[in-house]
Amino acid sequence: MKISLCLVALISLFNSCSSSSPDTKGGTGTPLPTTPTAPITALTDTEVLDQVQKDAIKYFWDYAEPNSKLGRERYHTDNPSFEANKVTTGGSGFGLMSLIVGVDRGFIPRVEAVTRMTTAMDFLDKADRFHGAWAHWMDGTTGHAISFGTKDDGGDIVETAFLCQGLIAVREYFKNGNTQEMALSAKADNLWKGVEWSWYTNGENAMYWHWSPTYQWEMKFKLEGYNECLIAYILGAASPTHPIPAAAYHDGWARSGTIVTGKTQYGIPLIFKYNTVSGNAGPLFWAQYSYLGLDPSQLSDQYANYWDLTQNQAKIIYTHCVTNPKGWKGYSDKCWGLTASYSRNADGTTGYSAHDTDNDLGVITPTAALSSFPYTPTESMKFLHYLYDEKKSDYVGIAGPYDAFSPNYNWVTPRYLAIDQGTIAPMIENYRSGLIWKLFMNAPEVKPGLEKLGFHSTKYNF
């Protein structure tokens, strides 16, 4: 099956934004310095984990959209005002989970975090909604939807699902706190329960990505596995107010069982047929976006062991980069990671691409390896030390690792994307303490929702 139509549209939009962006150098990346830099003192494992989490959280703390306090879609260090008020729905969900990590580790003040999150909840409550779902993008000053494409001007149930992971985590983390915290928890609860998941089935045993008040169901993009969309079905089944039937998961997402494959890549079982042209492993965000809250360890259903599934994908991407079949300069066991991100176009300008084993352009995206810490702790730690001990002056900026770089082309883009920075702190925290996994998996609706779909977990006793 071809890679998702939405991802193709996303790539087109990012390339369009890049080419029209008033960045200096016409949207090109920044060449790496050729003069030697002073040696950097190596950090301990604990120190470097703390540092990268602090840095990534800055994206949602220091560079949040000022009115809504939610995550900006992007931040260009060479042009900070570019799309300054464009808020991302899914990335904001990741941002909420990042802020929880920051509070829990004492990186940001708890009282101020609660105040900011309360502002965010109030903004989301007044923002445009479409049968409970938010749009892919919103104007942070008005709350109005910003079109993601010609017919994508309404509700986006996948981005909404990513946001709802964050809302549930916020609710669970603050529900037994002081008066202000309990009020924040209640606001998050009301927002999540207002999503009409059942509407997005369009009366069928499946879910559909988009609904527009203007174009209705014309996009007709069914959520079928395997890609990043699993969490939409999990939350749809778990909803206490607008649930979807279990048949939607089995007939739609799992394709009546044909989601399963016996194919291997680099000798590692794929388990599922990925929604790529070849069926090979897709970009690593597919093993991350749905799993910030959903804990794949010791989780299984009739189709897969989800730890094997997600860990195998990370191992395949790692093995591909180490094997380096295209011979890219700089790829190694300490410099690896392919996922959707900013990218270097063939002419040297900055675009966007979904990097994976089929689409390896010589571009490394730090979030790919860093957000895989639970799956590949040794390999991810080696990459993290490479970034901070060897290449910090080249590849790390004001809010953590830059979005993408290429040693082969001596290229780095001094830009950030919420959806990439937003998975780093939560997934590293899941590796360190399991915090976000515990909050989400122990939420009262989640276990019954998973059981409804036939999931089992020895870790969470269902």
Short mmCIF file of C-alpha atoms in Angstrom, two decimals:
data_model
loop_
_atom_site.label_atom_id
_atom_site.label_comp_id
_atom_site.label_asym_id
_atom_site.label_seq_id
_atom_site.Cartn_x
_atom_site.Cartn_y
_atom_site.Cartn_z
CA MET A 1 0.00 0.00 0.00
CA LYS A 2 1.16 3.53 -0.67
CA ILE A 3 2.28 5.75 2.18
CA SER A 4 -0.67 7.63 3.68
CA LEU A 5 -2.24 10.36 1.59
CA CYS A 6 -2.19 12.66 4.61
CA LEU A 7 1.55 12.22 4.96
CA VAL A 8 2.01 13.01 1.28
CA ALA A 9 -0.06 16.16 1.80
CA LEU A 10 2.00 17.01 4.86
CA ILE A 11 5.23 16.71 2.91
CA SER A 12 3.82 18.93 0.16
CA LEU A 13 2.72 21.54 2.66
CA PHE A 14 6.04 21.62 4.46
CA ASN A 15 7.92 21.94 1.19
CA SER A 16 5.59 24.76 0.22
CA CYS A 17 6.10 26.50 3.55
CA SER A 18 9.84 26.10 3.18
CA SER A 19 10.07 27.51 -0.31
CA SER A 20 7.87 30.48 0.56
CA SER A 21 9.41 31.09 3.96
CA PRO A 22 11.20 34.44 4.29
CA ASP A 23 14.13 32.71 5.97
CA THR A 24 17.60 33.97 5.35
CA LYS A 25 19.44 31.99 2.71
CA GLY A 26 16.13 31.28 0.95
CA GLY A 27 15.15 28.35 3.16
CA THR A 28 18.49 26.55 2.94
CA GLY A 29 19.98 24.77 5.92
CA THR A 30 22.98 26.11 7.76
CA PRO A 31 26.39 24.78 6.67
CA LEU A 32 28.37 23.28 9.51
CA PRO A 33 31.43 25.16 10.75
CA THR A 34 34.71 23.97 9.27
CA THR A 35 36.94 25.31 12.03
CA PRO A 36 37.65 23.08 15.04
CA THR A 37 35.54 23.73 18.13
CA ALA A 38 36.67 23.46 21.72
CA PRO A 39 36.29 19.99 23.24
CA ILE A 40 33.12 19.45 25.25
CA THR A 41 33.27 17.78 28.65
CA ALA A 42 31.49 14.44 28.46
CA LEU A 43 28.34 14.16 30.54
CA THR A 44 27.30 11.16 32.59
CA ASP A 45 24.28 9.19 31.38
CA THR A 46 22.08 10.81 34.01
CA GLU A 47 23.37 14.29 33.23
CA VAL A 48 22.83 13.94 29.49
CA LEU A 49 19.32 12.52 29.95
CA ASP A 50 18.43 15.43 32.23
CA GLN A 51 19.89 17.90 29.77
CA VAL A 52 18.12 16.71 26.65
CA GLN A 53 14.79 16.54 28.49
CA LYS A 54 15.25 20.08 29.82
CA ASP A 55 16.21 21.31 26.36
CA ALA A 56 13.27 19.67 24.56
CA ILE A 57 10.80 20.95 27.16
CA LYS A 58 11.98 24.50 26.40
CA TYR A 59 10.17 24.30 23.08
CA PHE A 60 6.84 24.22 24.94
CA TRP A 61 7.94 26.46 27.81
CA ASP A 62 10.11 29.22 26.37
CA TYR A 63 8.74 29.13 22.83
CA ALA A 64 5.05 28.30 23.31
CA GLU A 65 2.46 30.25 21.32
CA PRO A 66 2.02 33.27 23.62
CA ASN A 67 -1.77 33.54 23.78
CA SER A 68 -2.90 29.91 23.94
CA LYS A 69 0.25 28.59 25.70
CA LEU A 70 0.06 25.61 23.34
CA GLY A 71 2.74 24.34 20.98
CA ARG A 72 3.66 26.32 17.90
CA GLU A 73 3.70 24.19 14.78
CA ARG A 74 7.31 25.21 14.10
CA TYR A 75 10.02 27.55 15.28
CA HIS A 76 12.75 28.82 12.97
CA THR A 77 15.68 30.21 14.92
CA ASP A 78 16.70 32.24 11.89
CA ASN A 79 13.20 33.72 11.54
CA PRO A 80 11.31 33.42 14.87
CA SER A 81 8.25 35.36 13.69
CA PHE A 82 7.46 32.86 10.91
CA GLU A 83 3.99 31.37 11.55
CA ALA A 84 4.29 32.57 15.14
CA ASN A 85 0.60 32.00 15.95
CA LYS A 86 0.04 28.68 14.18
CA VAL A 87 -0.79 26.10 16.87
CA THR A 88 -0.52 22.37 16.29
CA THR A 89 -3.15 20.13 17.86
CA GLY A 90 -1.19 16.88 18.05
CA GLY A 91 2.09 18.57 18.92
CA SER A 92 0.32 20.40 21.74
CA GLY A 93 -0.73 17.06 23.19
CA PHE A 94 2.90 16.01 23.15
CA GLY A 95 3.73 19.35 24.74
CA LEU A 96 1.33 18.77 27.63
CA MET A 97 3.05 15.46 28.36
CA SER A 98 6.44 17.19 28.09
CA LEU A 99 5.38 19.76 30.68
CA ILE A 100 4.26 17.00 33.04
CA VAL A 101 7.76 15.54 32.77
CA GLY A 102 9.21 18.96 33.48
CA VAL A 103 7.06 19.39 36.58
CA ASP A 104 7.77 15.90 37.86
CA ARG A 105 11.53 16.30 37.51
CA GLY A 106 11.55 19.80 38.91
CA PHE A 107 12.71 21.37 35.66
CA ILE A 108 9.84 23.88 35.58
CA PRO A 109 7.80 25.39 38.45
CA ARG A 110 4.65 23.42 39.20
CA VAL A 111 2.44 26.40 40.04
CA GLU A 112 3.31 28.24 36.84
CA ALA A 113 2.87 25.06 34.79
CA VAL A 114 -0.63 24.59 36.19
CA THR A 115 -1.51 28.20 35.37
CA ARG A 116 -0.24 27.82 31.80
CA MET A 117 -2.05 24.53 31.28
CA THR A 118 -5.25 26.08 32.60
CA THR A 119 -4.90 28.84 29.98
CA ALA A 120 -4.39 26.13 27.35
CA MET A 121 -7.51 24.24 28.47
CA ASP A 122 -9.60 27.38 28.34
CA PHE A 123 -8.30 28.11 24.85
CA LEU A 124 -9.12 24.58 23.66
CA ASP A 125 -12.61 24.84 25.14
CA LYS A 126 -13.36 27.94 23.05
CA ALA A 127 -11.48 26.91 19.91
CA ASP A 128 -13.26 25.63 16.80
CA ARG A 129 -14.38 22.02 17.15
CA PHE A 130 -16.01 19.72 14.67
CA HIS A 131 -18.15 17.11 16.39
CA GLY A 132 -15.77 17.45 19.29
CA ALA A 133 -12.55 17.13 17.29
CA TRP A 134 -10.08 19.93 16.75
CA ALA A 135 -8.48 20.87 13.46
CA HIS A 136 -4.91 19.92 12.58
CA TRP A 137 -3.86 23.57 13.01
CA MET A 138 -5.42 26.46 14.90
CA ASP A 139 -4.81 30.18 15.11
CA GLY A 140 -3.43 30.75 18.59
CA THR A 141 -4.91 34.23 18.75
CA THR A 142 -8.48 33.36 17.72
CA GLY A 143 -8.91 29.62 18.12
CA HIS A 144 -10.16 29.33 14.56
CA ALA A 145 -9.17 26.37 12.41
CA ILE A 146 -6.39 26.84 9.88
CA SER A 147 -6.78 24.68 6.79
CA PHE A 148 -4.22 21.92 6.44
CA GLY A 149 -5.25 21.34 2.85
CA THR A 150 -7.95 22.28 0.37
CA LYS A 151 -10.57 19.97 1.89
CA ASP A 152 -8.92 19.56 5.29
CA ASP A 153 -10.51 22.55 6.99
CA GLY A 154 -12.41 20.76 9.75
CA GLY A 155 -11.92 18.06 12.34
CA ASP A 156 -8.83 15.85 12.41
CA ILE A 157 -9.50 12.84 14.63
CA VAL A 158 -5.88 11.62 14.59
CA GLU A 159 -4.41 14.94 15.74
CA THR A 160 -7.23 15.07 18.26
CA ALA A 161 -6.24 11.62 19.54
CA PHE A 162 -2.65 12.78 20.05
CA LEU A 163 -3.98 15.77 21.99
CA CYS A 164 -6.27 13.57 24.08
CA GLN A 165 -3.36 11.42 25.21
CA GLY A 166 -2.02 14.61 26.74
CA LEU A 167 -5.37 15.63 28.19
CA ILE A 168 -5.78 12.28 29.93
CA ALA A 169 -2.23 12.47 31.28
CA VAL A 170 -2.90 15.98 32.63
CA ARG A 171 -6.14 14.85 34.24
CA GLU A 172 -4.53 11.88 35.93
CA TYR A 173 -1.42 13.74 37.10
CA PHE A 174 -3.26 16.62 38.76
CA LYS A 175 -6.55 15.02 39.83
CA ASN A 176 -5.58 14.64 43.50
CA GLY A 177 -3.80 17.99 43.81
CA ASN A 178 -4.80 21.34 45.26
CA THR A 179 -7.89 23.28 44.25
CA GLN A 180 -6.30 24.82 41.15
CA GLU A 181 -4.88 21.46 40.08
CA MET A 182 -8.17 19.65 40.51
CA ALA A 183 -9.88 22.37 38.45
CA LEU A 184 -7.28 21.87 35.71
CA SER A 185 -7.88 18.12 35.85
CA ALA A 186 -11.63 18.64 35.47
CA LYS A 187 -11.14 20.91 32.45
CA ALA A 188 -8.95 18.30 30.76
CA ASP A 189 -11.54 15.63 31.51
CA ASN A 190 -14.38 17.65 29.98
CA LEU A 191 -12.39 18.34 26.82
CA TRP A 192 -11.51 14.68 26.24
CA LYS A 193 -15.06 13.52 26.90
CA GLY A 194 -16.41 16.04 24.39
CA VAL A 195 -14.83 14.30 21.40
CA GLU A 196 -17.40 12.47 19.25
CA TRP A 197 -15.26 9.50 18.21
CA SER A 198 -18.32 7.64 16.92
CA TRP A 199 -19.03 10.44 14.43
CA TYR A 200 -15.71 9.75 12.73
CA THR A 201 -16.76 6.21 11.82
CA ASN A 202 -19.21 7.69 9.28
CA GLY A 203 -21.54 4.84 10.23
CA GLU A 204 -19.06 2.17 9.14
CA ASN A 205 -16.82 -0.34 10.91
CA ALA A 206 -13.81 1.93 10.53
CA MET A 207 -12.68 5.44 11.43
CA TYR A 208 -12.07 8.29 9.00
CA TRP A 209 -9.36 10.87 9.49
CA HIS A 210 -11.19 14.06 8.50
CA TRP A 211 -14.60 15.65 8.54
CA SER A 212 -15.26 19.11 7.12
CA PRO A 213 -18.39 21.22 7.57
CA THR A 214 -17.84 22.38 3.99
CA TYR A 215 -16.69 19.18 2.26
CA GLN A 216 -18.22 16.63 4.62
CA TRP A 217 -16.55 13.23 4.04
CA GLU A 218 -15.05 14.01 0.64
CA MET A 219 -11.48 13.25 1.76
CA LYS A 220 -12.66 9.74 2.71
CA PHE A 221 -9.32 8.78 4.24
CA LYS A 222 -9.86 5.61 6.24
CA LEU A 223 -7.63 4.85 9.21
CA GLU A 224 -6.14 1.49 8.29
CA GLY A 225 -3.05 -0.03 9.86
CA TYR A 226 -0.19 0.12 10.13
CA ASN A 227 0.95 3.69 10.69
CA GLU A 228 0.77 6.24 13.52
CA CYS A 229 -3.00 6.12 14.04
CA LEU A 230 -3.51 3.25 16.52
CA ILE A 231 -4.24 5.60 19.42
CA ALA A 232 -7.34 6.96 17.66
CA TYR A 233 -8.94 3.52 17.81
CA ILE A 234 -7.83 2.96 21.41
CA LEU A 235 -9.35 6.23 22.56
CA GLY A 236 -12.42 5.72 20.42
CA ALA A 237 -13.05 2.41 22.15
CA ALA A 238 -12.27 3.89 25.57
CA SER A 239 -14.55 6.93 25.27
CA PRO A 240 -17.27 6.89 27.96
CA THR A 241 -19.39 9.36 25.98
CA HIS A 242 -19.03 8.62 22.23
CA PRO A 243 -17.48 5.16 21.83
CA ILE A 244 -16.78 3.31 18.61
CA PRO A 245 -17.65 -0.39 18.17
CA ALA A 246 -14.91 -3.00 18.47
CA ALA A 247 -15.68 -4.05 14.91
CA ALA A 248 -14.29 -0.73 13.68
CA TYR A 249 -10.89 -1.69 15.07
CA HIS A 250 -10.91 -5.23 13.73
CA ASP A 251 -12.43 -4.53 10.31
CA GLY A 252 -10.94 -1.08 9.74
CA TRP A 253 -7.60 -0.73 11.48
CA ALA A 254 -6.60 -4.40 11.42
CA ARG A 255 -7.99 -4.90 7.90
CA SER A 256 -9.86 -8.03 9.04
CA GLY A 257 -6.53 -9.54 10.08
CA THR A 258 -4.55 -8.79 6.93
CA ILE A 259 -2.50 -6.19 8.83
CA VAL A 260 -0.27 -9.11 9.91
CA THR A 261 2.74 -10.14 7.85
CA GLY A 262 5.45 -12.77 8.12
CA LYS A 263 7.95 -10.56 6.30
CA THR A 264 11.31 -9.68 7.84
CA GLN A 265 13.75 -6.84 7.24
CA TYR A 266 17.42 -7.21 8.11
CA GLY A 267 16.36 -10.54 9.59
CA ILE A 268 14.01 -8.82 12.05
CA PRO A 269 10.28 -9.63 11.90
CA LEU A 270 8.11 -6.70 10.81
CA ILE A 271 4.98 -8.31 12.35
CA PHE A 272 2.67 -5.78 10.67
CA LYS A 273 2.56 -4.67 7.04
CA TYR A 274 3.51 -1.03 7.23
CA ASN A 275 1.68 1.52 5.09
CA THR A 276 4.70 2.09 2.89
CA VAL A 277 5.00 1.24 -0.79
CA SER A 278 7.06 -1.88 -0.03
CA GLY A 279 5.46 -2.80 3.29
CA ASN A 280 8.85 -2.31 4.96
CA ALA A 281 9.29 -0.42 8.23
CA GLY A 282 8.02 3.14 8.05
CA PRO A 283 9.39 6.31 9.68
CA LEU A 284 10.03 5.90 13.39
CA PHE A 285 7.29 8.26 14.50
CA TRP A 286 4.94 5.34 13.85
CA ALA A 287 6.48 3.66 16.92
CA GLN A 288 6.24 6.83 18.99
CA TYR A 289 3.16 9.04 18.51
CA SER A 290 0.63 6.45 19.67
CA TYR A 291 2.92 5.14 22.38
CA LEU A 292 3.63 8.23 24.44
CA GLY A 293 0.72 7.15 26.62
CA LEU A 294 -0.04 3.65 25.34
CA ASP A 295 2.53 1.33 26.93
CA PRO A 296 3.49 -1.38 24.41
CA SER A 297 5.52 -3.40 26.91
CA GLN A 298 3.74 -6.65 27.79
CA LEU A 299 0.82 -5.53 25.63
CA SER A 300 -0.69 -7.87 23.06
CA ASP A 301 -3.83 -8.68 21.13
CA GLN A 302 -4.71 -11.28 18.53
CA TYR A 303 -2.56 -9.53 15.96
CA ALA A 304 0.72 -8.68 17.68
CA ASN A 305 2.94 -8.41 20.70
CA TYR A 306 3.30 -4.64 20.70
CA TRP A 307 6.68 -4.53 22.38
CA ASP A 308 8.10 -6.77 19.68
CA LEU A 309 6.41 -4.62 17.04
CA THR A 310 7.73 -1.27 18.24
CA GLN A 311 11.15 -2.46 19.35
CA ASN A 312 11.65 -4.31 16.08
CA GLN A 313 10.91 -1.18 14.09
CA ALA A 314 13.53 0.77 16.05
CA LYS A 315 16.04 -2.05 15.58
CA ILE A 316 15.36 -2.19 11.85
CA ILE A 317 15.97 1.55 11.45
CA TYR A 318 19.13 1.30 13.57
CA THR A 319 20.42 -1.69 11.64
CA HIS A 320 19.71 0.04 8.35
CA CYS A 321 21.72 3.11 9.38
CA VAL A 322 24.64 0.99 10.61
CA THR A 323 24.55 -1.19 7.49
CA ASN A 324 24.24 2.03 5.46
CA PRO A 325 23.39 0.50 2.07
CA LYS A 326 23.54 3.90 0.35
CA GLY A 327 26.95 4.71 1.75
CA TRP A 328 26.03 8.01 3.39
CA LYS A 329 28.92 9.76 5.10
CA GLY A 330 28.52 9.94 8.88
CA TYR A 331 26.05 7.09 9.43
CA SER A 332 27.24 4.79 12.23
CA ASP A 333 26.21 3.03 15.42
CA LYS A 334 26.27 6.44 17.13
CA CYS A 335 24.67 8.49 14.36
CA TRP A 336 21.35 7.02 13.28
CA GLY A 337 17.61 7.65 13.13
CA LEU A 338 15.08 8.05 10.31
CA THR A 339 11.65 9.61 10.65
CA ALA A 340 9.48 12.36 9.15
CA SER A 341 11.10 15.76 9.62
CA TYR A 342 12.63 18.71 7.87
CA SER A 343 14.92 17.45 5.15
CA ARG A 344 17.53 18.53 2.66
CA ASN A 345 16.16 18.82 -0.85
CA ALA A 346 18.31 17.74 -3.79
CA ASP A 347 19.11 21.39 -4.57
CA GLY A 348 20.27 22.06 -1.01
CA THR A 349 17.13 23.89 0.15
CA THR A 350 15.15 22.81 3.18
CA GLY A 351 12.00 20.74 2.64
CA TYR A 352 10.18 17.98 4.46
CA SER A 353 10.22 14.22 4.00
CA ALA A 354 9.20 10.99 5.68
CA HIS A 355 12.60 9.32 6.01
CA ASP A 356 12.68 5.54 6.37
CA THR A 357 14.53 2.56 4.89
CA ASP A 358 12.79 3.02 1.53
CA ASN A 359 13.32 6.80 1.58
CA ASP A 360 16.79 7.28 3.03
CA LEU A 361 18.03 10.70 1.90
CA GLY A 362 21.15 10.88 4.06
CA VAL A 363 19.30 12.96 6.66
CA ILE A 364 19.36 12.06 10.36
CA THR A 365 16.51 13.26 12.59
CA PRO A 366 17.48 13.30 16.30
CA THR A 367 13.98 12.64 17.61
CA ALA A 368 13.98 9.25 15.87
CA ALA A 369 16.69 7.76 18.07
CA LEU A 370 15.96 9.85 21.17
CA SER A 371 12.25 8.97 21.24
CA SER A 372 13.19 5.30 20.81
CA PHE A 373 14.94 5.16 24.20
CA PRO A 374 12.47 2.63 25.65
CA TYR A 375 13.09 0.27 22.70
CA THR A 376 16.82 0.74 22.08
CA PRO A 377 18.34 2.18 25.27
CA THR A 378 21.96 1.32 24.46
CA GLU A 379 21.79 2.52 20.86
CA SER A 380 19.84 5.65 21.79
CA MET A 381 22.24 6.53 24.60
CA LYS A 382 25.18 6.27 22.23
CA PHE A 383 23.46 8.69 19.86
CA LEU A 384 22.60 11.06 22.71
CA HIS A 385 26.22 11.22 23.84
CA TYR A 386 27.28 11.76 20.23
CA LEU A 387 24.99 14.80 20.08
CA TYR A 388 25.95 16.35 23.41
CA ASP A 389 29.56 15.23 23.88
CA GLU A 390 30.80 15.52 20.30
CA LYS A 391 28.44 17.62 18.20
CA LYS A 392 26.63 19.97 20.56
CA SER A 393 27.92 23.14 18.93
CA ASP A 394 26.78 21.87 15.52
CA TYR A 395 23.51 20.07 16.15
CA VAL A 396 22.03 21.37 19.43
CA GLY A 397 20.37 24.76 19.76
CA ILE A 398 18.10 26.80 22.00
CA ALA A 399 15.46 24.09 22.45
CA GLY A 400 17.51 20.93 22.16
CA PRO A 401 18.70 19.05 19.10
CA TYR A 402 17.84 20.75 15.82
CA ASP A 403 15.20 18.98 13.78
CA ALA A 404 17.49 17.38 11.18
CA PHE A 405 21.06 17.24 9.94
CA SER A 406 23.16 15.51 7.32
CA PRO A 407 26.87 14.77 7.83
CA ASN A 408 27.00 13.66 4.21
CA TYR A 409 26.06 17.12 2.95
CA ASN A 410 27.62 19.09 5.83
CA TRP A 411 24.10 20.44 6.48
CA VAL A 412 21.87 21.21 9.45
CA THR A 413 18.57 23.05 9.63
CA PRO A 414 18.26 25.45 12.60
CA ARG A 415 14.57 24.73 12.99
CA TYR A 416 12.22 22.91 15.33
CA LEU A 417 8.88 21.14 14.89
CA ALA A 418 6.52 20.52 17.81
CA ILE A 419 5.71 16.99 16.70
CA ASP A 420 9.42 16.11 16.76
CA GLN A 421 10.56 17.93 19.92
CA GLY A 422 7.39 16.88 21.72
CA THR A 423 8.08 13.15 21.82
CA ILE A 424 11.62 13.42 23.23
CA ALA A 425 10.99 14.21 26.90
CA PRO A 426 7.95 11.90 27.35
CA MET A 427 9.52 8.88 25.67
CA ILE A 428 12.80 9.32 27.53
CA GLU A 429 10.76 9.62 30.73
CA ASN A 430 8.93 6.42 29.89
CA TYR A 431 12.36 4.81 29.63
CA ARG A 432 13.52 6.34 32.90
CA SER A 433 10.44 6.00 35.11
CA GLY A 434 7.44 4.97 33.01
CA LEU A 435 5.65 8.14 34.18
CA ILE A 436 3.46 8.95 31.17
CA TRP A 437 2.75 5.28 30.49
CA LYS A 438 1.56 4.79 34.09
CA LEU A 439 -0.67 7.86 33.99
CA PHE A 440 -2.35 6.87 30.74
CA MET A 441 -2.59 3.11 31.23
CA ASN A 442 -4.07 3.45 34.72
CA ALA A 443 -6.72 5.95 33.61
CA PRO A 444 -10.12 4.39 34.42
CA GLU A 445 -11.39 4.38 30.82
CA VAL A 446 -8.27 3.00 29.15
CA LYS A 447 -8.22 -0.55 30.47
CA PRO A 448 -11.88 -1.25 29.58
CA GLY A 449 -11.29 0.29 26.16
CA LEU A 450 -8.30 -1.96 25.52
CA GLU A 451 -10.16 -5.00 26.83
CA LYS A 452 -13.06 -4.18 24.52
CA LEU A 453 -10.68 -4.48 21.56
CA GLY A 454 -9.15 -7.73 22.81
CA PHE A 455 -5.90 -6.42 24.28
CA HIS A 456 -4.10 -8.09 27.16
CA SER A 457 -1.43 -6.73 29.50
CA THR A 458 0.35 -8.68 32.21
CA LYS A 459 1.97 -5.42 33.33
CA TYR A 460 -1.37 -3.71 34.01
CA ASN A 461 -3.31 -6.87 34.94
CA PHE A 462 -6.01 -7.04 32.30
#
